[in-house]
Amino acid sequence: MDGIRNFVIKEKDVPIIQSNEVLVKLKSVGICGSDVHYYKEGRIANFIVKGPLILGHEAAGEIVEVGKNVENLKVGDRVALEPGIPDRTCFYCKTGRYNLCPNIKFWATPPIDGVFTEYVAHPADFCFKIPSSVSYEEGSMFEPLSVGLWAVEKAGLRPEFKVGVLGSGTIGIMTLQSILSFGVIHVTAFDVFQPKLDIAKKLGAENTVSTKDSDSFRKYYDSFDVVFETAGNPLTTLETVNLVKPGGTIVLVGLTSTDRNSLNTNLLITKEVTLKGSFRYANMYPRAVELVSAGKIKLKELISRHFTLEQLKEAFEFTINNSDKVIKTMVNIE
Amino acid sequence: MDGIRNFVIKEKDVPIIQSNEVLVKLKSVGICGSDVHYYKEGRIANFIVKGPLILGHEAAGEIVEVGKNVENLKVGDRVALEPGIPDRTCFYCKTGRYNLCPNIKFWATPPIDGVFTEYVAHPADFCFKIPSSVSYEEGSMFEPLSVGLWAVEKAGLRPEFKVGVLGSGTIGIMTLQSILSFGVIHVTAFDVFQPKLDIAKKLGAENTVSTKDSDSFRKYYDSFDVVFETAGNPLTTLETVNLVKPGGTIVLVGLTSTDRNSLNTNLLITKEVTLKGSFRYANMYPRAVELVSAGKIKLKELISRHFTLEQLKEAFEFTINNSDKVIKTMVNIE
Amino acid sequence: MDGIRNFVIKEKDVPIIQSNEVLVKLKSVGICGSDVHYYKEGRIANFIVKGPLILGHEAAGEIVEVGKNVENLKVGDRVALEPGIPDRTCFYCKTGRYNLCPNIKFWATPPIDGVFTEYVAHPADFCFKIPSSVSYEEGSMFEPLSVGLWAVEKAGLRPEFKVGVLGSGTIGIMTLQSILSFGVIHVTAFDVFQPKLDIAKKLGAENTVSTKDSDSFRKYYDSFDVVFETAGNPLTTLETVNLVKPGGTIVLVGLTSTDRNSLNTNLLITKEVTLKGSFRYANMYPRAVELVSAGKIKLKELISRHFTLEQLKEAFEFTINNSDKVIKTMVNIE
Amino acid sequence: MDGIRNFVIKEKDVPIIQSNEVLVKLKSVGICGSDVHYYKEGRIANFIVKGPLILGHEAAGEIVEVGKNVENLKVGDRVALEPGIPDRTCFYCKTGRYNLCPNIKFWATPPIDGVFTEYVAHPADFCFKIPSSVSYEEGSMFEPLSVGLWAVEKAGLRPEFKVGVLGSGTIGIMTLQSILSFGVIHVTAFDVFQPKLDIAKKLGAENTVSTKDSDSFRKYYDSFDVVFETAGNPLTTLETVNLVKPGGTIVLVGLTSTDRNSLNTNLLITKEVTLKGSFRYANMYPRAVELVSAGKIKLKELISRHFTLEQLKEAFEFTINNSDKVIKTMVNIE
């Protein structure tokens, strides 16, 4: 990407790997909502694109070379790639919350290049083997799945809980399936677009609620033990405090276009709500491998269309022009 | 109280106790901020005074009669009184969060009468013995102390944490001392009034910050592992997300005059903050007894002036007219 | 029961209910291992039968009368009955751990009578409505299911965990299904009897291990994130520390015939294991209702044979004589 | 150390530092109980000395050179040294429990050399600056203090808890002070040696109990919310379950000479006790710095005698011959 809505193809040397790294030939890379924001607007929240930047951070590929200290991987292994490499030495890393590492190098977050490219050198411990029953396309979707799993990790779910998920886009669907993977029986999915609700229903939501009508939330007030906000919308963010039961938990995942949003803090206090921000993830790829391998979480159903790396601009434009029904656009690299 | 800013004295029969109750002759009853709100405005948040109401819920007294099934208390015992009696059978009661009981009967919360009165019948297990070294006035302040202890209970404090307390009124000071009682070394107290900051300093705050200047918060951004909001002010509520470190915790205690307040939810997400509402308390009186008896928490220092029950109106007016420096107004009953 | 291995049938008045109670006509009562111990030996651990005692505490029935303060139940409701009534006022009750209440009245724990009888008066909040799709026999089994759910509640399970369950009797099978209900993929069941392992396999265990061979544990050393001990056997108790991974959790549920057992405490320390005792349960019936109603947990499969109340002695003898394969013996009351 | 009870002095090259390391000139190194075990017996639990080994892992020193990527430290800084370097890539490291890293390199744990030596190269993030008010001798004792802090970290202490500490040697005293640093009021210390109890009393224990009499435990049965076992003795380990209250927590820290010990697991179950093994520590040095700098934890009082590096054998023999009263023997390096 070189300027807004402009892609340029460049030749780059194949990277040289360090002793703890592997060289990965990329196979499938999904387009994330943040990629689309950078492409369209050059920014998302406080992350701003200032020079040429390779987008793409949802990736899977094949190992073609291993560093000399790498023991658990070998050439030919098929791997899903975790895209953020923390410094491993700061307070956050050493206490197990490396997603908050201030020095993390996260693909396609300016100025770190992403992986709409052919090869990448990557630390072995951020590569996760996938079995042959899991495709590269599915492996690339472990990244948004990890966002959902992390949000759920924070929620302390129990099987009998009533759970609400606001938003049924990629992250909403990933969150929905993560909730179900913890054995939760009653999940209600909310969205403004019916095609997305249909997918939510198909993938296990007990109820779906169309939020076109602004009154649609009211009948669910005080209904949910846990509410997940994935829509990144000021209105749905505001409704979370109404929807949750006294003593319940809200997890905010979706960033909104404006920083400041209204919340009924009095109600949050008298209902004694716990509200948690959830940002990226830590240590969720092993869980993703297990759940997808066991068939407990379905990823193929989320792919709306497949493109090649040469069709990258086309893939982005398709995603933008079909935002009412596209869940995931996939780019395959040959 | 019979109408706004109007008190009437009425004769009432001495209550008849049940088998699990004791009869308490009240000795000291503090004036709470909520009492003042009812007196001045007839309401606080959604709690509205509709008929005559006895105010007062911060109380201590002497036991003058015990029910036949009461084993742990006897006539002459000096006790602090926990003012909210839950139903003991609902989900919240049975899971240890009786402060959220929907059927709780809480003194001086409409339409339940409070205890600016001579006698009250009370369940024995909501009466807590205080040693002779603790005065009735101090015992009555176990109630606001419990609010502070409960807020702190939610925060997972560690001794090395940097902690900020917004507001240095009664609840702010109680929260400050509760924080210190967990061994925390570095606590910064914020308030707009210097006399309140002076008390905070005297009672153990490492730093105090005057918030008269709207820029006073900026130098503490990203500084605190935990931030407590006790001021009940939209501005301080907004600043909590700026003040807390990534990965930190905010506890909201103070109700604001408006329900909806602005929060930077994007920052809350990318910093992965946990924000908890804290409402009243559960099971904090035993902790209050231990801490005050051991001299770890000081209560006498908070009393600004003493009145008698006959001077009740005067006591309320004094409190209203000196809001810049009054921490606690105490009413003693003879 | 009047002396060891002796039952006597007596006429009793139908109980009079209190205002917060309901009168229940009992329909199905299961025989628990503790009932069998009392019947055969007159004791279990420190609980000793000293006079005549009605056994039976796993029960479901129909409501035939409701007290005047009861709002959520009506005559004709089908209910599962939680058998232990705590005092509601002690420290344990008020902090949500009423299973530890020192004054709890638990059916068929000497000297409290149980419910191999026709009618019982019971507090409404310890009666849980079951839908018509759930039989009384299943409802009676919510009791041992709650034991399994409570053990699992303590374990902090995650879907990718490897979990081991030692013992595949009633509690083992209930624990196995409770684990699965949290979405866990890989569960290994251990028992000495093959018929019990067959049921474990049928109900969802990934692997089963016959422990007839004393070396059978060795290949699973350091294999499990969580180990549940339900067999109540000194050998399996000892093996828990070997089986669990470093950093893992052990939950002990099964009481052993001897009080003191060997544990490798050095290994427990260097592996930094958490070991938790689990006793009865608190607040698990609502979860049982949801899971069984949704078909997530199967109970019918556990019933080995059905008897009538008149055949009570026969039912106990059958249970004793078929201990290698009986999971649950059910007594129906007409 | 070259064989049991034999020390040899050897010349070694000054180590070459990596880019993320610093070179430290050692100043003070304490003798740990494990050092004494290796010296006397060549082993402790499963850790066995097979060749020459440098002992010593409780250390502080001065930085004399910094690697090119080191930002937070400079030549001349006085630092306490955390002795175990984990691999930073395994499951345990990435989830914040690096003390369980299977590849950790821990000083003076065979075959890794310790620091009874002049210089050591060490990763910068395992060096912690100490202010001038804290001596090198105190800095070296951050290591055993961290063991105490970690045990306490696992216990969920509250100020009103009654806490028991079994054993008043170095780890017992460190645990005692760690408990007090969390604001706990009532701590009872147990030991067989009166001089050690005297130090416990001086450093803040409310009560001390001599365990020379085997009946000395009985009067404390069911007394403690939390019990810490630091004596590493089968008898005290056994007593933990008796001493703890129902619902309470036991933390085992002390390794015993025999692996298998008796525990009353039935009582552990019916009291629903949580028992946790505690091994070394993770992320405790920053807490140690704060607590010692603030004067909340006292270390000088623990030093029984000072030796030089040349007197190393003498220092070990002194420690062995005065085990009834020596808390910490300190070796200073010039």
Tab-separated table of C-alpha atoms in Angstrom, chain B residues 153 157-162 180-186 286-287 290-291 294 296, chain D residues 153 157-162 180-186 286-287 290-291 294 296:
chain	number	residue	atom	x	y	z
B	153	GLU	CA	-12.050	-5.770	47.771
B	157	LEU	CA	-4.365	-4.636	45.315
B	158	ARG	CA	-0.698	-5.494	45.774
B	159	PRO	CA	1.737	-3.578	48.016
B	160	GLU	CA	3.817	-2.177	45.138
B	161	PHE	CA	0.826	-0.809	43.222
B	162	LYS	CA	0.506	2.875	42.446
B	180	LEU	CA	-3.531	1.533	52.935
B	181	SER	CA	-4.849	-1.278	55.117
B	182	PHE	CA	-3.879	-3.701	52.330
B	183	GLY	CA	-0.273	-2.565	52.642
B	184	VAL	CA	-0.200	-0.329	49.580
B	185	ILE	CA	2.711	2.108	49.724
B	186	HIS	CA	1.981	4.715	47.048
B	286	PRO	CA	-16.076	-8.064	60.281
B	287	ARG	CA	-13.122	-6.556	58.412
B	290	GLU	CA	-10.649	-5.853	62.953
B	291	LEU	CA	-9.047	-2.899	61.222
B	294	ALA	CA	-6.197	-2.736	65.605
B	296	LYS	CA	-5.079	0.441	61.284
D	153	GLU	CA	0.835	-14.120	46.327
D	157	LEU	CA	-4.819	-12.671	52.008
D	158	ARG	CA	-7.181	-10.175	53.606
D	159	PRO	CA	-6.341	-7.925	56.591
D	160	GLU	CA	-8.692	-9.674	59.030
D	161	PHE	CA	-7.391	-13.181	58.279
D	162	LYS	CA	-5.858	-15.331	60.984
D	180	LEU	CA	2.439	-8.595	57.241
D	181	SER	CA	3.208	-6.475	54.180
D	182	PHE	CA	-0.311	-7.268	52.917
D	183	GLY	CA	-1.762	-5.673	56.047
D	184	VAL	CA	-2.588	-8.879	57.898
D	185	ILE	CA	-3.060	-8.239	61.621
D	186	HIS	CA	-2.995	-11.669	63.245
D	286	PRO	CA	9.894	-5.443	41.823
D	287	ARG	CA	7.688	-6.008	44.857
D	290	GLU	CA	9.346	-1.486	46.863
D	291	LEU	CA	8.747	-3.153	50.206
D	294	ALA	CA	9.816	1.620	52.023
D	296	LYS	CA	8.029	-2.377	55.268
